[in-house]
PDB file of C-alpha atoms in Angstrom:
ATOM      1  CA  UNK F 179    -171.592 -66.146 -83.255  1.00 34.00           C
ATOM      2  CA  UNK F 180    -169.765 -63.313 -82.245  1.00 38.00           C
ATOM      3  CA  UNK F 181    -166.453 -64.888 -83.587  1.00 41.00           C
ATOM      4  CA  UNK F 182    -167.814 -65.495 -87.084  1.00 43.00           C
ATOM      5  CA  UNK F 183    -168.614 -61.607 -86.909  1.00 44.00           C
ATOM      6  CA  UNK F 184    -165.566 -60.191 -86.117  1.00 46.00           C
ATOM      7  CA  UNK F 185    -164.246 -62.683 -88.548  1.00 48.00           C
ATOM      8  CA  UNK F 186    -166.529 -61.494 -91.388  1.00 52.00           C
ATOM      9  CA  UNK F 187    -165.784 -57.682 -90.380  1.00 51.00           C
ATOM     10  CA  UNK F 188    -162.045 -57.783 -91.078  1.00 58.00           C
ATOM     11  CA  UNK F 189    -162.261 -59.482 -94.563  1.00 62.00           C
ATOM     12  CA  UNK F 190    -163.211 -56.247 -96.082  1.00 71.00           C
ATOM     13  CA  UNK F 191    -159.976 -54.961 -94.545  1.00 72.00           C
ATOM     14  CA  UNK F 192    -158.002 -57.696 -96.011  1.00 63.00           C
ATOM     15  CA  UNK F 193    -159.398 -56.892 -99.522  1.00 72.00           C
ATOM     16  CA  UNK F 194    -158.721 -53.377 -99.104  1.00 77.00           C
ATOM     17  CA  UNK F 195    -154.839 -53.982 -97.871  1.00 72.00           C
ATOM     18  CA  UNK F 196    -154.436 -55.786-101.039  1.00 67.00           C
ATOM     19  CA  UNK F 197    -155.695 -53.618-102.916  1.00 75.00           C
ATOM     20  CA  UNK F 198    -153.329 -51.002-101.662  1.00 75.00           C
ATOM     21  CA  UNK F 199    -150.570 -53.479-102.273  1.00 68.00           C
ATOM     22  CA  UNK F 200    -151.448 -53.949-105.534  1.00 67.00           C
ATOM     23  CA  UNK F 201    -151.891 -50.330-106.933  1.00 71.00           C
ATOM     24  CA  UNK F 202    -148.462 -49.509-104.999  1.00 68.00           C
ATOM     25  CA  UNK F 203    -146.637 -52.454-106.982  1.00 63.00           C
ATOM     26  CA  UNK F 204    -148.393 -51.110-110.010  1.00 66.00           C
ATOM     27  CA  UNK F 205    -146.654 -47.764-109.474  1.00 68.00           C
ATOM     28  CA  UNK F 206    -143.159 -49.101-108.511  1.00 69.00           C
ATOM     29  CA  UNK F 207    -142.518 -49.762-111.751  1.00 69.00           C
ATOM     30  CA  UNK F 208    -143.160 -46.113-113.724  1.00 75.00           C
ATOM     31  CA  UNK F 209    -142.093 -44.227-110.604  1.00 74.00           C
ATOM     32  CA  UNK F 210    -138.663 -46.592-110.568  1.00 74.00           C
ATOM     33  CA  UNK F 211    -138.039 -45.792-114.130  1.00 68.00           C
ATOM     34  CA  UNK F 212    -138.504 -42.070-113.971  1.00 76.00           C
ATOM     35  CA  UNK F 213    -136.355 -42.146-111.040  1.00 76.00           C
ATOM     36  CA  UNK F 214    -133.712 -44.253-113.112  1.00 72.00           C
ATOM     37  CA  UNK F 215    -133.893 -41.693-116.065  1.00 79.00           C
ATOM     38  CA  UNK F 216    -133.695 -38.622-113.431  1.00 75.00           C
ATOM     39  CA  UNK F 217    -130.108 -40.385-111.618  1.00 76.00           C
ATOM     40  CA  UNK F 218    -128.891 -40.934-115.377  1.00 73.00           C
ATOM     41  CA  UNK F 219    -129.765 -38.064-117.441  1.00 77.00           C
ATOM     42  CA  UNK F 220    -132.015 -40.114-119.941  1.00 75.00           C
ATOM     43  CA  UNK F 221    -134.259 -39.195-122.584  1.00 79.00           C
ATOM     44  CA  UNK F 222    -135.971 -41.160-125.272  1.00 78.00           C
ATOM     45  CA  UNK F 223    -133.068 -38.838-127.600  1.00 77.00           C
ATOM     46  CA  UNK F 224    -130.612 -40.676-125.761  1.00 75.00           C
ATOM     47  CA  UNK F 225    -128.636 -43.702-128.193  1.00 77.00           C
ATOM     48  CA  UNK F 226    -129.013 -46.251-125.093  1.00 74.00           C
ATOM     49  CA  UNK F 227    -132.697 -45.330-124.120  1.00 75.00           C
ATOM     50  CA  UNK F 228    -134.117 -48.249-125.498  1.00 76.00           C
ATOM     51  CA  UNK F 229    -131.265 -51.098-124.089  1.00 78.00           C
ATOM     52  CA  UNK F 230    -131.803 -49.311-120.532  1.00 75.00           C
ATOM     53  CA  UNK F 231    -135.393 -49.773-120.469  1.00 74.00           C
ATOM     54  CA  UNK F 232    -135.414 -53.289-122.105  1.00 77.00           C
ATOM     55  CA  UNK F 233    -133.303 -54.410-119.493  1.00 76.00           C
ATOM     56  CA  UNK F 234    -134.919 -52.096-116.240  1.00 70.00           C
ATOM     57  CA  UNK F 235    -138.050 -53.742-118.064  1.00 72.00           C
ATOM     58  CA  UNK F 236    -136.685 -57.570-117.936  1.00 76.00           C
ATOM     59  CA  UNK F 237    -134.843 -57.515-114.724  1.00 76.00           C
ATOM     60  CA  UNK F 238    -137.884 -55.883-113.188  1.00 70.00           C
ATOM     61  CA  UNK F 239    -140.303 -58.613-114.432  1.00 69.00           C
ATOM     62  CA  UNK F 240    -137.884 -61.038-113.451  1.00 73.00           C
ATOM     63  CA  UNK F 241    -138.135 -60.159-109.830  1.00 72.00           C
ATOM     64  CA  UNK F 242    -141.576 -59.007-109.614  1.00 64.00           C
ATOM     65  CA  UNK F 243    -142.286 -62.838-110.734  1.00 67.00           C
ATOM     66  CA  UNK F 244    -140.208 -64.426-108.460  1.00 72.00           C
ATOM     67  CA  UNK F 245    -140.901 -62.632-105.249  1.00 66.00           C
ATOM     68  CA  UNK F 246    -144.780 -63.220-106.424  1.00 60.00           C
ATOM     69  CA  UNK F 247    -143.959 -66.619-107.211  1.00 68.00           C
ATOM     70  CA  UNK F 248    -141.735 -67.283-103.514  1.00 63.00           C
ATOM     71  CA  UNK F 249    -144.812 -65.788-101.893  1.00 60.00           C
ATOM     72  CA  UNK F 250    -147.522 -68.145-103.446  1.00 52.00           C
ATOM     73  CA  UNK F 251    -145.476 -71.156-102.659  1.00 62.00           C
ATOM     74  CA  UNK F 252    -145.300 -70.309 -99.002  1.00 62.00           C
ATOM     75  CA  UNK F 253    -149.089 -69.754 -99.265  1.00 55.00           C
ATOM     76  CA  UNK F 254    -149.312 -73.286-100.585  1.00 57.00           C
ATOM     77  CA  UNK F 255    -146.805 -74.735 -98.000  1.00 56.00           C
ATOM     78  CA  UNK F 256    -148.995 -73.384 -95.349  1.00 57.00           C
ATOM     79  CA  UNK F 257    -151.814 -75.009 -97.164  1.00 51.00           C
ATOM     80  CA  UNK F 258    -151.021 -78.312 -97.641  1.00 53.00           C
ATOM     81  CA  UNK F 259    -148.909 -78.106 -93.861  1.00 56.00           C
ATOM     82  CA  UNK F 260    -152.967 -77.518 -92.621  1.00 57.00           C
ATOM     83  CA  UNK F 261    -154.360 -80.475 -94.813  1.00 76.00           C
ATOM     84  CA  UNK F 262    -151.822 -82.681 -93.199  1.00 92.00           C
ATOM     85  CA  UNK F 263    -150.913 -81.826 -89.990  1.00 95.00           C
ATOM     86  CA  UNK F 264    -153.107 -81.628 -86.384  1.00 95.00           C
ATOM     87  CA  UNK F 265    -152.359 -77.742 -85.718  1.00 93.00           C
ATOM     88  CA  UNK F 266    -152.952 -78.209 -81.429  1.00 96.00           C
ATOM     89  CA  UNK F 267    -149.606 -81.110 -81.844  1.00 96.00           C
ATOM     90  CA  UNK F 268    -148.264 -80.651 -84.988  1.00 94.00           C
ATOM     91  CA  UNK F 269    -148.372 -84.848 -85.577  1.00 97.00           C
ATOM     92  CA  UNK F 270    -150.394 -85.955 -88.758  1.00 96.00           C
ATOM     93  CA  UNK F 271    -154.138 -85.824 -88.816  1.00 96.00           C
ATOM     94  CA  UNK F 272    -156.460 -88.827 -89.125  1.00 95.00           C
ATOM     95  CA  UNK F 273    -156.799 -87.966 -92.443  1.00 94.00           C
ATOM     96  CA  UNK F 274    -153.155 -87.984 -93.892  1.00 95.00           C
ATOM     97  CA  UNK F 275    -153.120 -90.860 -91.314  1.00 97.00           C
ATOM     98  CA  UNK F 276    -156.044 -93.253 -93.634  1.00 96.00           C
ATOM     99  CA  UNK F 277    -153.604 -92.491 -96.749  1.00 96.00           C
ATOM    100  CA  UNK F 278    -150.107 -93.130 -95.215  1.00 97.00           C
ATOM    101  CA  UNK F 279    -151.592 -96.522 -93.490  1.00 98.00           C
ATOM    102  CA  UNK F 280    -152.967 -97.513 -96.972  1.00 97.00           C
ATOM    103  CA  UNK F 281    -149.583 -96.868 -98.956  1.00 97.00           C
ATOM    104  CA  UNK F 282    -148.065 -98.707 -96.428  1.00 98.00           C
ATOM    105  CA  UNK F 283    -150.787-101.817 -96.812  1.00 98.00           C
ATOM    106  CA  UNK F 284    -149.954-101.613-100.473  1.00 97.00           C
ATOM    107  CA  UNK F 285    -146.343-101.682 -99.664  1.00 97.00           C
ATOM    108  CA  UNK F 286    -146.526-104.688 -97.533  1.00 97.00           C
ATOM    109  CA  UNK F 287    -148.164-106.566 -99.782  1.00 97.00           C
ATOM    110  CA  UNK F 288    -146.112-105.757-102.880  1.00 96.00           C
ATOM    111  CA  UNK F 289    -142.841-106.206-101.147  1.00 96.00           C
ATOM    112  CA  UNK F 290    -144.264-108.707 -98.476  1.00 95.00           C
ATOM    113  CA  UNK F 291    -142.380-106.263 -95.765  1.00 96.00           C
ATOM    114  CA  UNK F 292    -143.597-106.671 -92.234  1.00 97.00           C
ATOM    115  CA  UNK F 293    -145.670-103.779 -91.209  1.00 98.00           C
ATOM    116  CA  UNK F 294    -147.506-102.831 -87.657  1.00 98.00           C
ATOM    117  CA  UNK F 295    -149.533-100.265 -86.221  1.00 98.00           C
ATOM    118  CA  UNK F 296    -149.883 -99.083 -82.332  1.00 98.00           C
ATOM    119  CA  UNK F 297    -153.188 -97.504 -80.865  1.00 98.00           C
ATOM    120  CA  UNK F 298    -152.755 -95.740 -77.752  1.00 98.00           C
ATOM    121  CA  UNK F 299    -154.762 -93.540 -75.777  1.00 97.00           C
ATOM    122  CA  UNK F 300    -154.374 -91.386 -72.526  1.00 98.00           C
ATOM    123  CA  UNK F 301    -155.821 -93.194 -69.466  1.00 98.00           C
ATOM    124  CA  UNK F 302    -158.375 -91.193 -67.867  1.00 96.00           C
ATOM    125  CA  UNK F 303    -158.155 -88.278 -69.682  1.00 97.00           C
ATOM    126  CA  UNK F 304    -161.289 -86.651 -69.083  1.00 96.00           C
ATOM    127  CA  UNK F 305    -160.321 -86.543 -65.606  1.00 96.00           C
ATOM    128  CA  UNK F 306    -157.399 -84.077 -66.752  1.00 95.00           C
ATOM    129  CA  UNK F 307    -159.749 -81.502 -68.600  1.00 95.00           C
ATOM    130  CA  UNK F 308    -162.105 -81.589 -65.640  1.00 95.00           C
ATOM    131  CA  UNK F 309    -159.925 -80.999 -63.009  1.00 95.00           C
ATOM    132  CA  UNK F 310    -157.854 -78.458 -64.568  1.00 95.00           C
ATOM    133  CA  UNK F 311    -159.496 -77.077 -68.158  1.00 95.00           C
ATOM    134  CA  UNK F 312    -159.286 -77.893 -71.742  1.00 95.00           C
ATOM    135  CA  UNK F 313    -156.339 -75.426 -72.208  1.00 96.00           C
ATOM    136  CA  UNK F 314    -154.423 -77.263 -69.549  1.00 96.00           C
ATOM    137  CA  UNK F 315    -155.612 -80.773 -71.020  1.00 97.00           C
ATOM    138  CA  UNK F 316    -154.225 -79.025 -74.718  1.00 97.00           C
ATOM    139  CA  UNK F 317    -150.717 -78.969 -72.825  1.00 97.00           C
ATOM    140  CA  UNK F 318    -150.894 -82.916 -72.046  1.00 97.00           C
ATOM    141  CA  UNK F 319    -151.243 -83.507 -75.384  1.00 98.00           C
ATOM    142  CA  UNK F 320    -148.661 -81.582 -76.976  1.00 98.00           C
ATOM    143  CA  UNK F 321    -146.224 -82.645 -74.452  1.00 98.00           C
ATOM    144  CA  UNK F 322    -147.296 -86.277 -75.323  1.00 98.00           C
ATOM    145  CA  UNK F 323    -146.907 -85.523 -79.183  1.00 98.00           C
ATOM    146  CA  UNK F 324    -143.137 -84.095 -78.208  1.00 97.00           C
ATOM    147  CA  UNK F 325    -142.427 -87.834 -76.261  1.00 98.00           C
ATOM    148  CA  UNK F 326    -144.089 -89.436 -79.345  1.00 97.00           C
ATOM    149  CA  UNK F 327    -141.566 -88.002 -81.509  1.00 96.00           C
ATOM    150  CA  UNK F 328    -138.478 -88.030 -79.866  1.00 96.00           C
ATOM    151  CA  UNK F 329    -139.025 -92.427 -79.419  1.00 96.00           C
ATOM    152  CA  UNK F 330    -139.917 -93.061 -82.649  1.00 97.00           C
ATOM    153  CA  UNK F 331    -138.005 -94.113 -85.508  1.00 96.00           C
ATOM    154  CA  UNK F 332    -137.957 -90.900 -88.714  1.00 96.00           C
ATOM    155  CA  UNK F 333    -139.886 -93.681 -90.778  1.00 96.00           C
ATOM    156  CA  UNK F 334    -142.462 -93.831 -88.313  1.00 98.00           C
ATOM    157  CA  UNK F 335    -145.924 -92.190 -89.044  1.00 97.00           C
ATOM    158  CA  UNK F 336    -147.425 -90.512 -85.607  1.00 98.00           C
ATOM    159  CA  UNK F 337    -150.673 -89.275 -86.059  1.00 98.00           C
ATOM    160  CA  UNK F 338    -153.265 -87.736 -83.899  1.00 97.00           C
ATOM    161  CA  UNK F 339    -156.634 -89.527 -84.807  1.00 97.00           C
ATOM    162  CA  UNK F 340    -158.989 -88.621 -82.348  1.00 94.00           C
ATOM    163  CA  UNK F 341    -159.714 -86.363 -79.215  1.00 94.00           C
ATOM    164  CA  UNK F 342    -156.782 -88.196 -76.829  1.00 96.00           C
ATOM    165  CA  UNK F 343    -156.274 -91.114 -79.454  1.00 98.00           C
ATOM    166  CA  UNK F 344    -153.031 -91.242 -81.416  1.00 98.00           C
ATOM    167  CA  UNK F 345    -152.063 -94.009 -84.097  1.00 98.00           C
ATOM    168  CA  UNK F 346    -148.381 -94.999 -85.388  1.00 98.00           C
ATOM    169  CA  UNK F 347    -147.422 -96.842 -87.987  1.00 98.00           C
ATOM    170  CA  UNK F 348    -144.347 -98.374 -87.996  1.00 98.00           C
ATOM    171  CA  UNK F 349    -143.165 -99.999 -91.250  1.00 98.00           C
ATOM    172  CA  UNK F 350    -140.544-103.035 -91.633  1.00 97.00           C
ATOM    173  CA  UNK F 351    -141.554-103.271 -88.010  1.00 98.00           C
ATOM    174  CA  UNK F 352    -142.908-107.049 -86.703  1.00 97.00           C
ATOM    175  CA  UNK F 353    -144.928-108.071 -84.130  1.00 97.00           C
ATOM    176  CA  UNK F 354    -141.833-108.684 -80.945  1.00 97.00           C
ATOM    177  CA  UNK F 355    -140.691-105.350 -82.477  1.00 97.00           C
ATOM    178  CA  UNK F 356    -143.769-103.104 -82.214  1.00 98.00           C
ATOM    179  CA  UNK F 357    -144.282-104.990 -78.780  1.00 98.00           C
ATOM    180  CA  UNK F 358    -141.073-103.466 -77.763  1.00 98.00           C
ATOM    181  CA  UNK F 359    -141.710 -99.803 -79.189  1.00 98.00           C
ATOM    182  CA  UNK F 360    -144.591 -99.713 -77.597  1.00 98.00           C
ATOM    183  CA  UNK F 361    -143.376-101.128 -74.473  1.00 98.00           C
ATOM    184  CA  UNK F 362    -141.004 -97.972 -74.490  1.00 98.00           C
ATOM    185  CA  UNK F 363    -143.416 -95.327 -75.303  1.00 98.00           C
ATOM    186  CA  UNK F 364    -145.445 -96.562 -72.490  1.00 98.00           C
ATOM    187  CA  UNK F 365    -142.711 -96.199 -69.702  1.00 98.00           C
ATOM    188  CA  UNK F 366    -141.238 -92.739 -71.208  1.00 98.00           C
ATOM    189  CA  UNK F 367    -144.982 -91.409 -71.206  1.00 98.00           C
ATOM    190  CA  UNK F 368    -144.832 -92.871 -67.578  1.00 98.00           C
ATOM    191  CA  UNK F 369    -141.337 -90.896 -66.896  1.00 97.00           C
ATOM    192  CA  UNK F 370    -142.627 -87.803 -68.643  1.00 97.00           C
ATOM    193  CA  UNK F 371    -143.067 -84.323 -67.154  1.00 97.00           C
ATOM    194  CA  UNK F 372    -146.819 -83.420 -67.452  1.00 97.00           C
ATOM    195  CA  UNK F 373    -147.306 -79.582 -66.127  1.00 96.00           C
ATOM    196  CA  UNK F 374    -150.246 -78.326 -65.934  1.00 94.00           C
ATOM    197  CA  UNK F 375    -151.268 -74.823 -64.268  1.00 87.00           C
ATOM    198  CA  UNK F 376    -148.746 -73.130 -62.530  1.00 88.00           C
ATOM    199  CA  UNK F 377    -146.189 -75.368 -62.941  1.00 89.00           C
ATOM    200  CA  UNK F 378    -148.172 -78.377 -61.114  1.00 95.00           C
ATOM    201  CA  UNK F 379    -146.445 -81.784 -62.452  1.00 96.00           C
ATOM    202  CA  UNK F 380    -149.343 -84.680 -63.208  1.00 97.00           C
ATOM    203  CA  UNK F 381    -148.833 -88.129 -63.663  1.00 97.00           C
ATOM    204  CA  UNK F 382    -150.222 -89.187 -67.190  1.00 98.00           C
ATOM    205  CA  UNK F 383    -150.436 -93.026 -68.560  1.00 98.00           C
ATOM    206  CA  UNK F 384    -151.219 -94.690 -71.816  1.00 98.00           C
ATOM    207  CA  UNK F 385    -152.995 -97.465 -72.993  1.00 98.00           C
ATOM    208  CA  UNK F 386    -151.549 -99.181 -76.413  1.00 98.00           C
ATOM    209  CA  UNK F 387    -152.742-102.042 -78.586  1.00 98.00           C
ATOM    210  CA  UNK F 388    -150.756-103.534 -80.980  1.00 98.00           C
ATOM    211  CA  UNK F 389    -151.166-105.011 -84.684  1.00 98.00           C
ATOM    212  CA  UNK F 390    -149.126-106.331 -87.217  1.00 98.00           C
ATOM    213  CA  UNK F 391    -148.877-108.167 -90.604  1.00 97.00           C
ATOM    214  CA  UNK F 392    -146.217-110.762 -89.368  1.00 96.00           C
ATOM    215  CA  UNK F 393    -148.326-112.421 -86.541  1.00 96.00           C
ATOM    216  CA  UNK F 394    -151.742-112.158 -88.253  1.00 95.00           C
ATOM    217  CA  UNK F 395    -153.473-112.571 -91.963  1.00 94.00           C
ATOM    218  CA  UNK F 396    -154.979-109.186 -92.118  1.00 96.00           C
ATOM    219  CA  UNK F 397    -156.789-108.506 -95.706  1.00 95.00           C
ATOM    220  CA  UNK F 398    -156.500-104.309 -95.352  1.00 97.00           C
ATOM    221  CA  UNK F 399    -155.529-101.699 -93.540  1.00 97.00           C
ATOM    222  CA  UNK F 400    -159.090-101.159 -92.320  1.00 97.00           C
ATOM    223  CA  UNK F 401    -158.953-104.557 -90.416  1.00 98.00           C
ATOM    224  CA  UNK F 402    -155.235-103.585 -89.289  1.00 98.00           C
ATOM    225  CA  UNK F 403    -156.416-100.485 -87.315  1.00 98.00           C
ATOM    226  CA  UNK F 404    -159.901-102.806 -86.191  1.00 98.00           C
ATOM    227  CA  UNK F 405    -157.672-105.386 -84.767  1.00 98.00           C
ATOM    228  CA  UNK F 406    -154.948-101.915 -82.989  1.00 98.00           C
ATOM    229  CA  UNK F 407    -157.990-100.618 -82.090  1.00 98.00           C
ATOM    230  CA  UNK F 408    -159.980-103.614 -80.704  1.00 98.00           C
ATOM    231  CA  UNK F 409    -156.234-104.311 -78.222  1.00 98.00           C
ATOM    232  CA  UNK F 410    -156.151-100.991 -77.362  1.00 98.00           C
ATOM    233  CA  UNK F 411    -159.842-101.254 -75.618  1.00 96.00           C
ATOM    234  CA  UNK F 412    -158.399-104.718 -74.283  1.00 97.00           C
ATOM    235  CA  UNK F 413    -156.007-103.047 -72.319  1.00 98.00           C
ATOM    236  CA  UNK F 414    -158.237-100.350 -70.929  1.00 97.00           C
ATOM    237  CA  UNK F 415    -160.359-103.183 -69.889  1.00 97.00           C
ATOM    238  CA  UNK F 416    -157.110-105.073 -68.285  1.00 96.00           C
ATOM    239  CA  UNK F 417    -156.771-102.372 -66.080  1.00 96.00           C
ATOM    240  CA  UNK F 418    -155.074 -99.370 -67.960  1.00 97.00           C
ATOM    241  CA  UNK F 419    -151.248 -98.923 -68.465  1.00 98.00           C
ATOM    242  CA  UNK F 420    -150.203-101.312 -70.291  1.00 98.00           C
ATOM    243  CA  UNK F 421    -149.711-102.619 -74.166  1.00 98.00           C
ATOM    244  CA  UNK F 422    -151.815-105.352 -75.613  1.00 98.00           C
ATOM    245  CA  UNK F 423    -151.117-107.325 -78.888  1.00 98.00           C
ATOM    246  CA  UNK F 424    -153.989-108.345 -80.727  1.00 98.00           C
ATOM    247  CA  UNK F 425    -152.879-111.262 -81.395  1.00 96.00           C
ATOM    248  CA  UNK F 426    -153.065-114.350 -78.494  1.00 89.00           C
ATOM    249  CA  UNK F 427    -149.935-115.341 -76.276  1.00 74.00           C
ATOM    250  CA  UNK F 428    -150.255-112.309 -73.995  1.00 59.00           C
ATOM    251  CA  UNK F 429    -147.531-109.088 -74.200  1.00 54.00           C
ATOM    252  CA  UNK F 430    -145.003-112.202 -73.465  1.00 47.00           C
ATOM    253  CA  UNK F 431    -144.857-113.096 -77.114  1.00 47.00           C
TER     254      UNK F 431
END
């Protein structure tokens, strides 16, 4: 409660500091040109009066525009970055996530391209926020979003979809092939440097199940994450640590 306060107390401040942002652009421009006739001797008697302020008048409009128009597309940058992106790890969110894994669906089925999807989650997790914080717990995860990205392929789509859960898709990708990527995730997560409080390495594990188009009939991308998601609770039930496929054979095949 006390957040939404102070939050509702320095809005008024906002408005004001644009409104004394606003009245200070408004006088740039009659102050500028006074100070432009003052520097050049001008009066409205003088034969290039009128060209001078034409072109004070379009260069100034010109740049007034643009710098209003650079600043309002880093406003919407920002905007769309926060629609997209998880801010604690910077992957994708689960809902840019549900849109990427449909285009992909679509893709796969118009250009009958392999596609497969890893579900992983951090093995015993809870047990990291209660032994040393949430903040602390916050640091696992981005340092697991920073091993995410560096194994992955730039086509891959990482995505944080839940509180430890992440997703990837991997396009063109087949079954032995997301097997393998996952297989590799698992052992650098394994290898990684977890610190948590004052500089206290933790060892941290994952738990992966893997889907894909090439070793099953899957109608949509809904049953594609069902079917990640179902191998990924397989594993934890296996005994943690280790990647699943969800389809049968074992992580042999």
């Amino acid at each position: 409660m006390a957040g939404n306060g102070g939050g509702g107390a320095q809005r008024p401040k906002v408005r004001l500091l644009r409104l004394a942002q606003g009245a200070a652009l408004g006088l740039g421009a009659p102050l500028g040109w006074q100070v432009l006739c003052w520097l050049f001797d001008l009066t409205p008697t003088h034969p290039d009066y009128e060209l001078v302020l034409n072109v004070y008048m379009a260069v100034g409009g010109v740049l007034v525009f643009a710098v209003f128009g650079y600043h309002l597309g880093r406003k919407e940058q920002r905007l769309e970055r926060l629609t997209l992106v998880d801010p604690l790890t910077s992957l994708y969110n689960r809902r840019h996530f549900e849109l990427m894994l449909e285009a992909e669906f679509a893709r796969h089925l118009r250009d009958d391209a392999d596609l497969s999807l890893l579900m992983l989650d951090i093995d015993h997790f809870k047990q990291v926020n209660d032994t040393w914080g949430h903040q602390e717990g916050d640091q696992v995860l981005m340092t697991l979003a920073g091993i995410l990205r560096a194994g992955l392929r730039a086509q891959d789509v990482a995505a944080r979809v839940g509180g430890e859960e992440f997703a990837v898709i991997m396009p063109g990708v087949g079954g032995a092939g997301a097997l393998a990527a996952a297989e590799r995730l698992r052992v650098a997560v394994r290898d990684g440097i977890f610190l948590v409080g004052p500089g206290t390495r933790i060892p941290v594990r994952i738990s992966i199940g893997v889907a894909s188009t090439e070793r099953l009939a899957i109608s949509g991308p809904t049953e594609l994450f069902r079917l990640a998601d179902d191998a990924l609770y397989r594993a934890k039930r296996l005994g943690r640590d280790r990647v699943e496929p969800a389809w049968p054979g074992g992580a042999g095949n």
